[in-house]
Short mmCIF file of C-alpha atoms in Angstrom, two decimals:
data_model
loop_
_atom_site.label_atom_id
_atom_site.label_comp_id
_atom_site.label_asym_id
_atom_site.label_seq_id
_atom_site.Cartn_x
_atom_site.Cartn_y
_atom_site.Cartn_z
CA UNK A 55 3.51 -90.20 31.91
CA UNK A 56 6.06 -88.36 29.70
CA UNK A 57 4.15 -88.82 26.57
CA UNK A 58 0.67 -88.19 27.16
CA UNK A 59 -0.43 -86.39 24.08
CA UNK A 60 1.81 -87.85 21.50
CA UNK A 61 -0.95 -89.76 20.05
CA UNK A 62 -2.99 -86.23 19.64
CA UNK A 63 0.19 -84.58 17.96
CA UNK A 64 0.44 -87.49 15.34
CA UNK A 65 -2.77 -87.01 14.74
CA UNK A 66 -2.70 -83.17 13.89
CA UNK A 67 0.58 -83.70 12.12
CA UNK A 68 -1.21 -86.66 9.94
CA UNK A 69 -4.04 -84.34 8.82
CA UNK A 70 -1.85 -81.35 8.11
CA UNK A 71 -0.21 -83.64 5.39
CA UNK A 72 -3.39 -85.23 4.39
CA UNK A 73 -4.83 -81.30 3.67
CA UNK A 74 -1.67 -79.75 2.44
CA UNK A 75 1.29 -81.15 -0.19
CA UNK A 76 1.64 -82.06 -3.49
CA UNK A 77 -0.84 -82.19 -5.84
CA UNK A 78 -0.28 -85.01 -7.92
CA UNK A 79 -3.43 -84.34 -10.42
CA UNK A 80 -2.55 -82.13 -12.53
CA UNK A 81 -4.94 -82.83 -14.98
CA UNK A 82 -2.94 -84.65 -18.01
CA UNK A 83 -2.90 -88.40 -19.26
CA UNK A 84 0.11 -90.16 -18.59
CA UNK A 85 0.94 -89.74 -22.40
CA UNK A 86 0.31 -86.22 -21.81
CA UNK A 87 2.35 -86.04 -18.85
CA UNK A 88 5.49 -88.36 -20.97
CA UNK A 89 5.65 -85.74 -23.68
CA UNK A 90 5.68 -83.02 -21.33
CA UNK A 91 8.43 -83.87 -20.03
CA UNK A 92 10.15 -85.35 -22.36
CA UNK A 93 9.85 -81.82 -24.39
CA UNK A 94 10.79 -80.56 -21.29
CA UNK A 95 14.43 -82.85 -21.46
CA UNK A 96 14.89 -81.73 -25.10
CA UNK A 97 15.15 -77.89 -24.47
CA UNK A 98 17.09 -78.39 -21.21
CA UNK A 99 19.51 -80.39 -23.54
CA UNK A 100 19.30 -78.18 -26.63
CA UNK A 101 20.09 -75.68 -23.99
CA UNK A 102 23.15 -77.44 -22.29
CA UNK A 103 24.52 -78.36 -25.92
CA UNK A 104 24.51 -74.47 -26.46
CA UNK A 105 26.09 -73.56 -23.72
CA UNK A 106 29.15 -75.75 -23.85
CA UNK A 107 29.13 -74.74 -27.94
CA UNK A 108 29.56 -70.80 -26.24
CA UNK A 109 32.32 -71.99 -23.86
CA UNK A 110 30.39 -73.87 -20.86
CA UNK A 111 32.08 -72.71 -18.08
CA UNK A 112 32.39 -69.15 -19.01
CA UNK A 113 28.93 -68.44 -19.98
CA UNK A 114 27.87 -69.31 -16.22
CA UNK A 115 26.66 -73.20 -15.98
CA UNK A 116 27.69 -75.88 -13.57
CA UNK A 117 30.28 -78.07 -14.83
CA UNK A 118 29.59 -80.60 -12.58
CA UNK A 119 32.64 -82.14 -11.95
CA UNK A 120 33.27 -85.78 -12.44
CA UNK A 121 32.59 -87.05 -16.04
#
Protein backbone atom coordinates (compact mmCIF):
# COMPACT_ATOMS: atom_id res chain seq x y z
CA UNK A 1 0.00 0.00 0.00
CA UNK A 2 1.91 3.16 -1.09
CA UNK A 3 -0.58 5.52 0.29
CA UNK A 4 -1.65 4.42 3.53
CA UNK A 5 -1.95 7.60 5.47
CA UNK A 6 -2.90 10.02 2.81
CA UNK A 7 -6.33 10.19 4.08
CA UNK A 8 -4.78 11.22 7.73
CA UNK A 9 -2.50 13.96 6.01
CA UNK A 10 -5.61 15.55 4.22
CA UNK A 11 -7.09 15.58 7.17
CA UNK A 12 -4.39 17.55 9.24
CA UNK A 13 -3.79 19.74 6.23
CA UNK A 14 -7.81 20.48 6.11
CA UNK A 15 -7.86 21.62 9.76
CA UNK A 16 -4.69 23.65 9.59
CA UNK A 17 -6.64 25.83 6.99
CA UNK A 18 -9.87 25.60 8.77
CA UNK A 19 -7.82 27.16 12.15
CA UNK A 20 -5.46 29.45 10.38
CA UNK A 21 -6.02 32.09 7.17
CA UNK A 22 -7.76 34.96 6.41
CA UNK A 23 -10.01 36.56 8.43
CA UNK A 24 -12.68 37.75 6.42
CA UNK A 25 -14.70 39.61 9.44
CA UNK A 26 -13.31 42.43 9.95
CA UNK A 27 -15.98 43.98 11.58
CA UNK A 28 -17.50 46.67 8.94
CA UNK A 29 -20.85 46.70 6.85
CA UNK A 30 -20.43 46.18 3.36
CA UNK A 31 -21.10 50.02 2.94
CA UNK A 32 -18.48 50.41 5.40
CA UNK A 33 -16.19 48.15 3.77
CA UNK A 34 -17.19 50.09 -0.11
CA UNK A 35 -16.07 53.43 1.23
CA UNK A 36 -13.08 52.09 2.69
CA UNK A 37 -11.85 51.20 -0.09
CA UNK A 38 -12.99 53.28 -2.32
CA UNK A 39 -11.15 56.17 -0.10
CA UNK A 40 -8.54 53.88 -0.21
CA UNK A 41 -8.53 54.11 -4.51
CA UNK A 42 -8.78 57.93 -4.24
CA UNK A 43 -5.43 58.57 -2.35
CA UNK A 44 -3.62 55.80 -4.27
CA UNK A 45 -4.81 57.87 -7.37
CA UNK A 46 -4.34 61.37 -5.95
CA UNK A 47 -1.02 59.85 -5.25
CA UNK A 48 -0.20 58.38 -8.79
CA UNK A 49 -1.56 61.77 -10.40
CA UNK A 50 1.25 63.45 -8.24
CA UNK A 51 3.79 61.52 -9.09
CA UNK A 52 3.60 61.63 -12.85
CA UNK A 53 2.85 65.72 -12.22
CA UNK A 54 6.76 65.44 -10.42
CA UNK A 55 8.12 63.45 -13.41
CA UNK A 56 6.79 59.68 -12.87
CA UNK A 57 9.59 57.81 -13.67
CA UNK A 58 12.16 59.83 -11.95
CA UNK A 59 10.59 60.21 -8.67
CA UNK A 60 10.77 56.22 -8.29
CA UNK A 61 7.23 54.56 -9.44
CA UNK A 62 6.57 51.73 -11.79
CA UNK A 63 5.71 52.79 -15.16
CA UNK A 64 4.23 49.77 -16.00
CA UNK A 65 4.82 49.38 -19.40
CA UNK A 66 2.15 48.85 -21.93
CA UNK A 67 -0.53 51.67 -22.02
Amino acid sequence: MTRGNQREKDRERAQARAKGGKQKDDGLTPEQRRERDAKALQEKAAKKAAQDAAGGKAAGGSGGGKK
